[in-house]
Amino acid sequence: MPERRTVALVTLGCARNEVDSEELAGRLEADGWLLVEDAADADVAVVNTCGFVEAAKKDSVDALLEANDLKGHGRTQAVVAVGCMAERYGKELADALPEADGVLGFDDYTDISSRLQTILSGGNIEAHKPRDRRTLLPLTPVARQAAATQVALPGHGAPADLPEGVAPASGPRTLRKRLDDNPVASVKLASGCDRRCSFCAIPAFRGSFISRRPSDVLGEAQWLAEQGVTEAVLVSENNTSYGKDLGDIRLLETLLSEIAAVDGIRRVRVSYLQPAEMRPGLIDVMTTTPGVVPYFDLSFQHSAPAVLRKMRRFGNTEQFLELLATIRSKAPQAGARSNFIVGFPGESEQDFAELERFVTEAGLDAIGVFGYSDEDGTEAATFDGKLSEDVVEDRLARLTKLAEEMTAQRAEQRIGTEVEVLVESVEDGVVEGRSAHQAPETDGLTTLLGADDAEIGQYYRATVVGTEGVDLVAEALERVGAEA
């Protein structure tokens, strides 16, 4: 019997990419590939790239070069780029990076096994040719679902797409293979984005917004629960738009309670929320539904009206503060995080001062700060009023320092409160996890004291007794959950 072909998936970027990698893994395993963790042990290393900002692109190129260095020194014979950077640049990336043996776009995902086999056999796969994916679906959202089967939508794998053997014939089935045993997993609600933020290139290479069917989302949540997942994180480019192309903009409110009711799922977390699209009913569901954590990942980006208008976004400091006040009136300990761009073209000192005022008053738990830089193909890249690199760097440093101070202050306000901690690391007697207001990888950790027998995946009720920046220190009270 011939030795099985081996493949390693190296994933960069956001949680959406992680879902895409697990769909690719499901397809490859179903076609007989053996999945391995280390690229050095793989015949083919597949790098799922990120194409969002310059730093992410550099990381993606570095990962491809690192995988290429394995060739000739072990088992690795080929390195293939997939993901957002490959989709966005295609042949341009292939020409600039000849070390990559293939550059595949989203349209190649359904035939990923044959593509990799061709490359491994010494054949040539023509590099992906980028196109504006917004043109692939009807302009009117409600007309998109009928056309969706003709468009590649990574992470939307549905039972009808399943190859034989990818999942049991009975029970929930999904086109996905878990690449780790983490008790937390992301679930895609949708792909693409209809917003036209002047600084963002994502809609051009991810396409127009299209929702997954609720039954597919729910089935995947059930399948993940069977794999040991207890926290489901709902992701997309814009979760607040979920359902608009299915004829019900309030569909998320219904779906949240259904996912929270899945046996084995203890936490449901919603990410990627647009402040301008938040509605009272969604806030009510997110703050009152058992199992749905009151966590608000709100994409503010700025708070000065003049800058927001140039960004093609909406709102201002007072409106955003009012939104946060409404949330906290319903759930005082709700988590809130956001990202901000400083140094946007035309941003004045007065605009920046307004942003500083918002960050000072907002009481956010976690903040990401980015200095503006031109992105290929975006409207903002054509704007006049570009600020000097020194000014951008200065404002980046100033807001970063303020953000650190404000998030540390918010953490201190949690001292004395009760939290529920999901244990994610136990090493050398140190137990670390996340409280409900802390999302994976972005929002800090909680160190758990007095839980000497804790194991990864367990939940503990605890009292916050101290802080270290955004991180909490909590004293365990008792284990909670199904196995307590």
CSV table of C-alpha atoms in Angstrom, one decimal:
chain,number,residue,atom,x,y,z
A,1,MET,CA,0.0,0.0,0.0
A,2,PRO,CA,1.5,3.4,-1.0
A,3,GLU,CA,2.5,5.8,1.8
A,4,ARG,CA,-0.2,8.5,2.4
A,5,ARG,CA,0.5,12.0,1.1
A,6,THR,CA,1.1,14.4,4.0
A,7,VAL,CA,0.1,18.0,4.3
A,8,ALA,CA,0.5,20.7,6.9
A,9,LEU,CA,-1.7,23.8,7.2
A,10,VAL,CA,0.0,27.0,8.5
A,11,THR,CA,-2.6,29.6,9.3
A,12,LEU,CA,-2.0,33.3,9.7
A,13,GLY,CA,-4.4,36.2,10.4
A,14,CYS,CA,-7.8,36.2,11.9
A,15,ALA,CA,-10.3,33.6,13.2
A,16,ARG,CA,-12.0,33.5,9.8
A,17,ASN,CA,-8.8,32.1,8.3
A,18,GLU,CA,-8.7,29.5,11.0
A,19,VAL,CA,-12.2,28.3,9.9
A,20,ASP,CA,-11.1,28.3,6.3
A,21,SER,CA,-8.0,26.1,7.1
A,22,GLU,CA,-10.2,23.6,8.9
A,23,GLU,CA,-12.5,23.4,5.9
A,24,LEU,CA,-9.4,22.8,3.7
A,25,ALA,CA,-8.3,20.1,6.2
A,26,GLY,CA,-11.7,18.4,6.0
A,27,ARG,CA,-11.5,18.3,2.2
A,28,LEU,CA,-7.9,17.0,2.2
A,29,GLU,CA,-8.5,14.3,4.8
A,30,ALA,CA,-11.6,13.1,3.0
A,31,ASP,CA,-9.4,12.7,-0.1
A,32,GLY,CA,-6.8,10.6,1.7
A,33,TRP,CA,-4.3,13.1,2.8
A,34,LEU,CA,-2.6,12.7,6.2
A,35,LEU,CA,-2.7,16.0,8.2
A,36,VAL,CA,0.4,16.7,10.2
A,37,GLU,CA,1.2,19.7,12.5
A,38,ASP,CA,4.8,20.4,11.5
A,39,ALA,CA,5.5,21.6,8.0
A,40,ALA,CA,8.9,19.7,8.2
A,41,ASP,CA,6.9,16.5,8.3
A,42,ALA,CA,4.7,17.3,5.3
A,43,ASP,CA,5.0,16.6,1.6
A,44,VAL,CA,3.2,19.9,1.0
A,45,ALA,CA,3.1,23.0,3.3
A,46,VAL,CA,0.0,25.1,2.7
A,47,VAL,CA,0.3,28.6,4.1
A,48,ASN,CA,-3.1,30.3,4.6
A,49,THR,CA,-2.0,33.9,4.3
A,50,CYS,CA,-3.4,37.2,5.6
A,51,GLY,CA,-3.7,40.2,3.3
A,52,PHE,CA,-5.2,42.8,5.6
A,53,VAL,CA,-2.4,45.2,6.5
A,54,GLU,CA,1.3,45.5,5.7
A,55,ALA,CA,2.5,43.8,8.9
A,56,ALA,CA,0.2,40.8,8.2
A,57,LYS,CA,1.4,40.6,4.6
A,58,LYS,CA,5.0,40.5,5.8
A,59,ASP,CA,4.2,37.8,8.3
A,60,SER,CA,2.6,35.8,5.4
A,61,VAL,CA,5.7,36.2,3.2
A,62,ASP,CA,8.0,35.2,6.1
A,63,ALA,CA,5.9,32.1,6.7
A,64,LEU,CA,6.2,31.1,3.0
A,65,LEU,CA,9.9,31.7,3.0
A,66,GLU,CA,10.3,29.7,6.2
A,67,ALA,CA,8.4,26.8,4.8
A,68,ASN,CA,10.5,27.0,1.6
A,69,ASP,CA,13.7,26.7,3.6
A,70,LEU,CA,12.5,23.2,4.6
A,71,LYS,CA,12.7,21.9,1.0
A,72,GLY,CA,15.8,19.8,0.4
A,73,HIS,CA,16.3,19.3,4.1
A,74,GLY,CA,13.5,16.9,5.0
A,75,ARG,CA,10.2,15.6,3.7
A,76,THR,CA,8.8,18.9,2.4
A,77,GLN,CA,8.7,19.1,-1.4
A,78,ALA,CA,6.3,22.0,-2.1
A,79,VAL,CA,5.0,25.2,-0.6
A,80,VAL,CA,1.6,26.6,-1.6
A,81,ALA,CA,0.1,29.9,-0.7
A,82,VAL,CA,-3.7,30.2,-0.2
A,83,GLY,CA,-5.8,32.7,1.7
A,84,CYS,CA,-6.4,36.4,1.5
A,85,MET,CA,-3.0,37.5,0.3
A,86,ALA,CA,-3.0,34.8,-2.4
A,87,GLU,CA,-6.6,35.8,-3.4
A,88,ARG,CA,-5.8,39.5,-3.4
A,89,TYR,CA,-2.5,39.4,-5.3
A,90,GLY,CA,-2.5,36.1,-7.2
A,91,LYS,CA,0.0,36.2,-10.1
A,92,GLU,CA,1.7,39.3,-8.7
A,93,LEU,CA,2.5,37.4,-5.5
A,94,ALA,CA,3.7,34.4,-7.6
A,95,ASP,CA,6.0,36.5,-9.6
A,96,ALA,CA,7.4,38.3,-6.6
A,97,LEU,CA,7.8,35.1,-4.6
A,98,PRO,CA,9.0,32.3,-6.9
A,99,GLU,CA,9.7,30.2,-3.8
A,100,ALA,CA,6.0,29.4,-3.7
A,101,ASP,CA,5.2,26.4,-5.8
A,102,GLY,CA,1.6,27.5,-6.2
A,103,VAL,CA,-0.6,30.5,-5.5
A,104,LEU,CA,-4.2,29.4,-5.2
A,105,GLY,CA,-7.3,31.5,-4.8
A,106,PHE,CA,-10.6,30.8,-3.2
A,107,ASP,CA,-12.0,29.2,-6.4
A,108,ASP,CA,-9.4,26.5,-6.0
A,109,TYR,CA,-10.6,25.4,-2.6
A,110,THR,CA,-13.2,22.8,-3.8
A,111,ASP,CA,-10.5,21.1,-5.8
A,112,ILE,CA,-7.6,21.6,-3.3
A,113,SER,CA,-6.6,18.0,-3.3
A,114,SER,CA,-6.1,17.7,-7.0
A,115,ARG,CA,-4.3,21.1,-7.1
A,116,LEU,CA,-1.8,19.9,-4.4
A,117,GLN,CA,-1.3,16.6,-6.1
A,118,THR,CA,-0.5,18.3,-9.4
A,119,ILE,CA,2.0,20.5,-7.8
A,120,LEU,CA,3.5,17.6,-5.8
A,121,SER,CA,3.9,15.7,-9.1
A,122,GLY,CA,5.8,18.5,-10.6
A,123,GLY,CA,3.0,19.9,-12.6
A,124,ASN,CA,2.2,23.6,-13.0
A,125,ILE,CA,-1.0,25.3,-11.7
A,126,GLU,CA,-1.5,28.7,-13.2
A,127,ALA,CA,-1.4,31.4,-10.5
A,128,HIS,CA,-4.7,32.7,-9.4
A,129,LYS,CA,-5.9,35.8,-11.3
A,130,PRO,CA,-7.4,38.3,-8.9
A,131,ARG,CA,-10.8,39.9,-9.6
A,132,ASP,CA,-13.2,42.1,-7.7
A,133,ARG,CA,-15.3,39.5,-5.9
A,134,ARG,CA,-18.0,42.0,-5.3
A,135,THR,CA,-19.1,41.5,-8.9
A,136,LEU,CA,-19.8,37.8,-8.5
A,137,LEU,CA,-23.1,38.1,-6.6
A,138,PRO,CA,-26.2,40.2,-7.3
A,139,LEU,CA,-26.2,43.8,-6.0
A,140,THR,CA,-29.4,43.2,-4.2
A,141,PRO,CA,-28.8,41.2,-1.0
A,142,VAL,CA,-32.1,39.2,-1.2
A,143,ALA,CA,-31.1,37.9,-4.7
A,144,ARG,CA,-27.8,36.5,-3.6
A,145,GLN,CA,-28.7,33.2,-2.0
A,146,ALA,CA,-29.9,31.7,-5.3
A,147,ALA,CA,-26.5,32.5,-6.9
A,148,ALA,CA,-24.4,31.5,-3.9
A,149,THR,CA,-23.8,27.9,-5.0
A,150,GLN,CA,-21.9,29.2,-8.0
A,151,VAL,CA,-19.4,31.3,-5.9
A,152,ALA,CA,-16.6,30.0,-3.8
A,153,LEU,CA,-17.4,30.9,-0.1
A,154,PRO,CA,-14.6,29.6,2.1
A,155,GLY,CA,-15.8,28.4,5.5
A,156,HIS,CA,-19.4,27.9,4.3
A,157,GLY,CA,-19.1,24.1,3.7
A,158,ALA,CA,-22.6,22.6,3.9
A,159,PRO,CA,-23.8,19.0,4.1
A,160,ALA,CA,-24.5,19.0,0.4
A,161,ASP,CA,-20.8,19.7,-0.3
A,162,LEU,CA,-19.5,16.8,1.7
A,163,PRO,CA,-17.3,14.2,0.1
A,164,GLU,CA,-17.8,10.6,1.3
A,165,GLY,CA,-16.2,9.9,4.6
A,166,VAL,CA,-15.8,13.4,5.9
A,167,ALA,CA,-18.3,12.9,8.7
A,168,PRO,CA,-20.7,10.2,10.0
A,169,ALA,CA,-23.9,9.8,7.9
A,170,SER,CA,-26.0,10.3,11.0
A,171,GLY,CA,-26.0,13.3,13.3
A,172,PRO,CA,-24.6,16.7,12.5
A,173,ARG,CA,-22.2,16.7,9.5
A,174,THR,CA,-19.9,19.5,8.5
A,175,LEU,CA,-17.2,20.1,5.9
A,176,ARG,CA,-14.5,20.7,8.5
A,177,LYS,CA,-11.6,18.9,10.4
A,178,ARG,CA,-10.4,20.3,13.7
A,179,LEU,CA,-6.7,21.1,13.7
A,180,ASP,CA,-6.4,21.2,17.5
A,181,ASP,CA,-8.4,20.2,20.6
A,182,ASN,CA,-9.0,23.7,21.9
A,183,PRO,CA,-12.3,23.9,23.7
A,184,VAL,CA,-12.9,27.2,21.8
A,185,ALA,CA,-13.7,27.3,18.1
A,186,SER,CA,-15.0,29.9,15.6
A,187,VAL,CA,-18.0,29.4,13.4
A,188,LYS,CA,-18.6,31.5,10.3
A,189,LEU,CA,-21.9,33.3,10.1
A,190,ALA,CA,-21.3,34.9,6.8
A,191,SER,CA,-18.6,36.0,4.3
A,192,GLY,CA,-17.9,39.3,2.6
A,193,CYS,CA,-19.0,42.9,3.4
A,194,ASP,CA,-21.3,45.4,1.8
A,195,ARG,CA,-19.8,48.4,3.6
A,196,ARG,CA,-17.5,50.6,1.6
A,197,CYS,CA,-15.1,51.9,4.3
A,198,SER,CA,-12.6,54.0,2.3
A,199,PHE,CA,-9.5,52.5,4.1
A,200,CYS,CA,-10.5,48.8,3.6
A,201,ALA,CA,-9.7,46.4,0.8
A,202,ILE,CA,-11.5,43.4,2.2
A,203,PRO,CA,-14.7,43.6,0.3
A,204,ALA,CA,-12.8,43.5,-3.0
A,205,PHE,CA,-11.2,40.1,-2.3
A,206,ARG,CA,-13.8,38.6,0.1
A,207,GLY,CA,-16.8,39.7,-2.0
A,208,SER,CA,-20.3,41.0,-1.1
A,209,PHE,CA,-21.9,40.0,2.1
A,210,ILE,CA,-23.7,36.6,2.1
A,211,SER,CA,-25.1,34.8,5.1
A,212,ARG,CA,-24.8,31.1,5.8
A,213,ARG,CA,-28.1,29.2,6.3
A,214,PRO,CA,-29.1,29.1,9.9
A,215,SER,CA,-29.4,25.3,9.7
A,216,ASP,CA,-25.8,25.0,8.5
A,217,VAL,CA,-24.5,27.3,11.3
A,218,LEU,CA,-26.5,25.3,13.9
A,219,GLY,CA,-25.4,22.0,12.5
A,220,GLU,CA,-21.7,23.0,12.7
A,221,ALA,CA,-22.2,24.2,16.3
A,222,GLN,CA,-23.6,20.8,17.2
A,223,TRP,CA,-20.7,19.1,15.4
A,224,LEU,CA,-18.2,21.2,17.2
A,225,ALA,CA,-19.8,20.4,20.5
A,226,GLU,CA,-19.4,16.7,19.8
A,227,GLN,CA,-15.7,17.4,19.2
A,228,GLY,CA,-15.4,18.9,22.7
A,229,VAL,CA,-15.9,22.6,21.9
A,230,THR,CA,-17.7,24.5,24.7
A,231,GLU,CA,-17.3,28.1,23.5
A,232,ALA,CA,-18.4,29.0,20.0
A,233,VAL,CA,-17.2,32.3,18.6
A,234,LEU,CA,-19.4,33.6,15.8
A,235,VAL,CA,-17.3,35.4,13.1
A,236,SER,CA,-17.7,37.1,9.8
A,237,GLU,CA,-16.7,40.5,8.3
A,238,ASN,CA,-19.9,42.0,9.8
A,239,ASN,CA,-22.1,39.9,12.1
A,240,THR,CA,-24.7,42.7,12.5
A,241,SER,CA,-25.7,42.3,8.9
A,242,TYR,CA,-26.5,38.6,9.3
A,243,GLY,CA,-29.8,37.6,7.8
A,244,LYS,CA,-30.3,40.6,5.6
A,245,ASP,CA,-29.9,38.5,2.4
A,246,LEU,CA,-32.2,35.8,3.9
A,247,GLY,CA,-35.0,38.3,4.3
A,248,ASP,CA,-34.7,38.8,8.1
A,249,ILE,CA,-32.2,41.2,9.5
A,250,ARG,CA,-33.1,40.0,13.0
A,251,LEU,CA,-32.2,36.4,12.3
A,252,LEU,CA,-29.1,36.6,14.5
A,253,GLU,CA,-31.3,37.2,17.6
A,254,THR,CA,-33.1,33.9,17.0
A,255,LEU,CA,-30.0,32.0,16.0
A,256,LEU,CA,-28.1,33.0,19.1
A,257,SER,CA,-30.6,31.4,21.5
A,258,GLU,CA,-30.6,28.2,19.4
A,259,ILE,CA,-26.8,27.9,19.4
A,260,ALA,CA,-26.7,28.6,23.2
A,261,ALA,CA,-29.2,25.7,23.6
A,262,VAL,CA,-26.9,23.2,21.9
A,263,ASP,CA,-25.9,20.5,24.3
A,264,GLY,CA,-22.3,21.0,25.3
A,265,ILE,CA,-22.0,24.6,24.3
A,266,ARG,CA,-21.6,26.7,27.4
A,267,ARG,CA,-20.6,30.1,25.8
A,268,VAL,CA,-21.6,31.8,22.6
A,269,ARG,CA,-19.6,34.8,21.7
A,270,VAL,CA,-20.3,37.3,18.9
A,271,SER,CA,-17.5,39.2,17.3
A,272,TYR,CA,-17.2,41.8,14.5
A,273,LEU,CA,-20.1,44.1,15.2
A,274,GLN,CA,-20.8,47.4,13.4
A,275,PRO,CA,-21.8,50.2,15.8
A,276,ALA,CA,-24.0,51.9,13.1
A,277,GLU,CA,-26.0,48.6,12.7
A,278,MET,CA,-26.5,47.8,16.4
A,279,ARG,CA,-30.2,47.5,17.3
A,280,PRO,CA,-32.0,47.4,20.6
A,281,GLY,CA,-33.3,43.8,20.1
A,282,LEU,CA,-29.8,42.5,19.4
A,283,ILE,CA,-28.4,44.2,22.5
A,284,ASP,CA,-31.3,42.7,24.5
A,285,VAL,CA,-30.5,39.2,23.3
A,286,MET,CA,-26.8,39.5,23.8
A,287,THR,CA,-27.2,40.8,27.4
A,288,THR,CA,-30.1,38.5,28.6
A,289,THR,CA,-29.8,35.1,26.9
A,290,PRO,CA,-28.3,32.4,29.1
A,291,GLY,CA,-25.1,31.1,27.5
A,292,VAL,CA,-24.6,34.2,25.3
A,293,VAL,CA,-21.8,36.2,26.8
A,294,PRO,CA,-22.4,40.0,27.0
A,295,TYR,CA,-19.4,40.8,24.9
A,296,PHE,CA,-19.4,43.6,22.3
A,297,ASP,CA,-16.6,43.7,19.7
A,298,LEU,CA,-17.5,47.1,18.3
A,299,SER,CA,-15.6,48.4,15.3
A,300,PHE,CA,-15.5,52.1,16.1
A,301,GLN,CA,-12.3,53.0,14.2
A,302,HIS,CA,-12.5,56.7,15.2
A,303,SER,CA,-15.0,59.0,16.9
A,304,ALA,CA,-14.4,62.4,15.3
A,305,PRO,CA,-17.2,63.0,12.8
A,306,ALA,CA,-15.0,64.6,10.1
A,307,VAL,CA,-12.7,61.6,10.1
A,308,LEU,CA,-15.6,59.1,10.2
A,309,ARG,CA,-17.2,60.7,7.2
A,310,LYS,CA,-13.9,60.4,5.2
A,311,MET,CA,-13.8,56.8,6.3
A,312,ARG,CA,-17.3,56.4,5.0
A,313,ARG,CA,-18.5,55.5,8.4
A,314,PHE,CA,-21.1,56.9,10.8
A,315,GLY,CA,-21.4,58.2,14.3
A,316,ASN,CA,-19.6,60.4,16.8
A,317,THR,CA,-18.2,60.4,20.3
A,318,GLU,CA,-21.6,61.0,22.0
A,319,GLN,CA,-23.5,58.4,20.0
A,320,PHE,CA,-20.8,55.8,20.7
A,321,LEU,CA,-20.8,56.6,24.4
A,322,GLU,CA,-24.6,56.4,24.5
A,323,LEU,CA,-24.4,52.9,22.8
A,324,LEU,CA,-22.0,51.7,25.5
A,325,ALA,CA,-24.2,53.2,28.2
A,326,THR,CA,-27.2,51.4,26.9
A,327,ILE,CA,-25.3,48.1,26.9
A,328,ARG,CA,-24.0,48.6,30.4
A,329,SER,CA,-27.5,49.6,31.7
A,330,LYS,CA,-28.5,46.0,30.8
A,331,ALA,CA,-25.3,44.2,31.7
A,332,PRO,CA,-22.9,46.4,33.9
A,333,GLN,CA,-20.0,43.9,33.5
A,334,ALA,CA,-20.4,43.5,29.8
A,335,GLY,CA,-17.1,43.3,27.9
A,336,ALA,CA,-16.4,45.9,25.1
A,337,ARG,CA,-13.4,46.1,22.8
A,338,SER,CA,-12.6,48.1,19.7
A,339,ASN,CA,-9.9,49.1,17.1
A,340,PHE,CA,-8.9,52.5,16.1
A,341,ILE,CA,-7.0,54.0,13.2
A,342,VAL,CA,-4.9,57.1,13.9
A,343,GLY,CA,-3.2,59.4,11.3
A,344,PHE,CA,-6.0,59.0,8.7
A,345,PRO,CA,-5.6,61.5,5.8
A,346,GLY,CA,-6.9,64.9,7.0
A,347,GLU,CA,-7.0,64.0,10.7
A,348,SER,CA,-6.4,67.2,12.6
A,349,GLU,CA,-5.1,67.6,16.1
A,350,GLN,CA,-8.6,68.5,17.1
A,351,ASP,CA,-9.9,65.2,15.6
A,352,PHE,CA,-7.2,63.3,17.4
A,353,ALA,CA,-8.1,65.0,20.7
A,354,GLU,CA,-11.7,64.0,20.1
A,355,LEU,CA,-10.6,60.4,19.7
A,356,GLU,CA,-8.6,60.7,22.9
A,357,ARG,CA,-11.7,61.9,24.7
A,358,PHE,CA,-13.7,59.0,23.6
A,359,VAL,CA,-11.0,56.4,24.6
A,360,THR,CA,-10.8,58.2,28.0
A,361,GLU,CA,-14.5,58.0,28.6
A,362,ALA,CA,-15.5,54.8,26.9
A,363,GLY,CA,-14.2,52.3,29.5
A,364,LEU,CA,-13.2,49.7,27.0
A,365,ASP,CA,-11.7,46.4,28.1
A,366,ALA,CA,-9.4,46.0,25.1
A,367,ILE,CA,-8.2,48.3,22.4
A,368,GLY,CA,-6.2,47.8,19.2
A,369,VAL,CA,-4.5,50.9,17.7
A,370,PHE,CA,-3.2,51.1,14.2
A,371,GLY,CA,-1.3,53.8,12.4
A,372,TYR,CA,-2.8,54.6,9.0
A,373,SER,CA,-1.1,53.4,5.9
A,374,ASP,CA,-2.3,53.3,2.3
A,375,GLU,CA,-3.8,50.0,1.1
A,376,ASP,CA,-3.7,49.0,-2.5
A,377,GLY,CA,-7.0,49.7,-4.3
A,378,THR,CA,-8.7,51.6,-1.6
A,379,GLU,CA,-10.3,55.0,-1.9
A,380,ALA,CA,-8.3,56.5,1.0
A,381,ALA,CA,-5.0,55.8,-0.9
A,382,THR,CA,-6.1,58.5,-3.3
A,383,PHE,CA,-6.9,61.1,-0.6
A,384,ASP,CA,-5.1,64.4,-0.2
A,385,GLY,CA,-4.0,65.5,3.3
A,386,LYS,CA,-1.7,62.6,4.0
A,387,LEU,CA,0.1,63.0,7.3
A,388,SER,CA,3.8,62.6,7.7
A,389,GLU,CA,5.1,59.3,9.0
A,390,ASP,CA,6.4,61.1,12.1
A,391,VAL,CA,3.0,62.5,12.9
A,392,VAL,CA,1.3,59.1,12.4
A,393,GLU,CA,3.9,57.4,14.6
A,394,ASP,CA,3.6,60.1,17.3
A,395,ARG,CA,-0.2,59.7,17.4
A,396,LEU,CA,0.1,56.0,17.4
A,397,ALA,CA,2.4,56.1,20.4
A,398,ARG,CA,0.2,58.6,22.3
A,399,LEU,CA,-3.1,56.7,21.7
A,400,THR,CA,-1.4,53.3,22.5
A,401,LYS,CA,-0.2,54.7,25.8
A,402,LEU,CA,-3.6,56.1,26.6
A,403,ALA,CA,-5.3,52.9,25.6
A,404,GLU,CA,-3.0,50.9,28.0
A,405,GLU,CA,-3.8,53.2,30.8
A,406,MET,CA,-7.6,53.1,30.2
A,407,THR,CA,-7.9,49.3,29.7
A,408,ALA,CA,-5.8,48.8,32.9
A,409,GLN,CA,-8.1,51.1,34.7
A,410,ARG,CA,-11.2,49.2,33.4
A,411,ALA,CA,-9.6,45.9,34.6
A,412,GLU,CA,-9.1,47.4,38.1
A,413,GLN,CA,-12.8,48.2,38.2
A,414,ARG,CA,-13.5,44.5,38.0
A,415,ILE,CA,-11.7,43.8,41.3
A,416,GLY,CA,-14.3,42.3,43.7
A,417,THR,CA,-16.6,41.1,40.9
A,418,GLU,CA,-17.4,37.5,40.2
A,419,VAL,CA,-16.3,35.9,36.8
A,420,GLU,CA,-16.5,32.6,35.2
A,421,VAL,CA,-13.2,31.4,33.8
A,422,LEU,CA,-12.6,28.9,31.1
A,423,VAL,CA,-9.2,27.2,31.7
A,424,GLU,CA,-7.0,27.2,28.6
A,425,SER,CA,-3.5,26.6,30.0
A,426,VAL,CA,-2.1,24.7,33.0
A,427,GLU,CA,1.7,24.9,33.1
A,428,ASP,CA,4.2,24.7,36.0
A,429,GLY,CA,1.3,25.2,38.5
A,430,VAL,CA,0.1,28.3,36.8
A,431,VAL,CA,-3.6,28.1,35.7
A,432,GLU,CA,-4.7,30.6,33.0
A,433,GLY,CA,-7.9,31.1,31.2
A,434,ARG,CA,-10.4,33.7,30.0
A,435,SER,CA,-13.3,35.4,31.7
A,436,ALA,CA,-16.5,36.0,29.7
A,437,HIS,CA,-15.4,39.6,28.7
A,438,GLN,CA,-12.1,38.3,27.3
A,439,ALA,CA,-12.1,37.0,23.7
A,440,PRO,CA,-9.5,34.5,22.5
A,441,GLU,CA,-6.0,35.9,21.8
A,442,THR,CA,-7.0,39.6,21.8
A,443,ASP,CA,-8.4,40.7,25.2
A,444,GLY,CA,-6.1,39.5,27.9
A,445,LEU,CA,-6.1,36.5,30.3
A,446,THR,CA,-7.3,35.6,33.8
A,447,THR,CA,-4.8,33.9,36.1
A,448,LEU,CA,-6.7,31.5,38.4
A,449,LEU,CA,-5.6,31.0,42.0
A,450,GLY,CA,-6.6,28.1,44.2
A,451,ALA,CA,-7.4,25.7,41.4
A,452,ASP,CA,-4.6,23.3,41.7
A,453,ASP,CA,-6.4,20.4,40.1
A,454,ALA,CA,-7.7,22.4,37.2
A,455,GLU,CA,-7.6,21.0,33.7
A,456,ILE,CA,-7.9,22.6,30.3
A,457,GLY,CA,-11.5,23.0,29.2
A,458,GLN,CA,-13.0,23.3,32.7
A,459,TYR,CA,-14.9,26.3,34.0
A,460,TYR,CA,-14.5,27.9,37.4
A,461,ARG,CA,-16.5,30.5,39.2
A,462,ALA,CA,-14.0,33.0,40.7
A,463,THR,CA,-13.6,36.4,42.4
A,464,VAL,CA,-11.3,39.0,40.8
A,465,VAL,CA,-8.6,39.9,43.4
A,466,GLY,CA,-6.0,41.7,41.3
A,467,THR,CA,-4.9,42.9,37.9
A,468,GLU,CA,-1.8,43.1,35.8
A,469,GLY,CA,-2.6,45.6,33.0
A,470,VAL,CA,-5.6,44.2,31.1
A,471,ASP,CA,-5.1,40.7,32.7
A,472,LEU,CA,-7.0,39.7,35.8
A,473,VAL,CA,-6.0,37.6,38.8
A,474,ALA,CA,-9.0,35.7,40.3
A,475,GLU,CA,-9.5,33.4,43.3
A,476,ALA,CA,-11.3,30.2,42.4
A,477,LEU,CA,-14.6,29.6,44.2
A,478,GLU,CA,-15.8,26.4,42.6
A,479,ARG,CA,-15.9,24.4,39.4
A,480,VAL,CA,-19.0,24.8,37.3
A,481,GLY,CA,-20.4,23.0,34.3
A,482,ALA,CA,-21.4,19.5,33.2
A,483,GLU,CA,-18.4,17.8,34.9
A,484,ALA,CA,-18.3,19.8,38.1
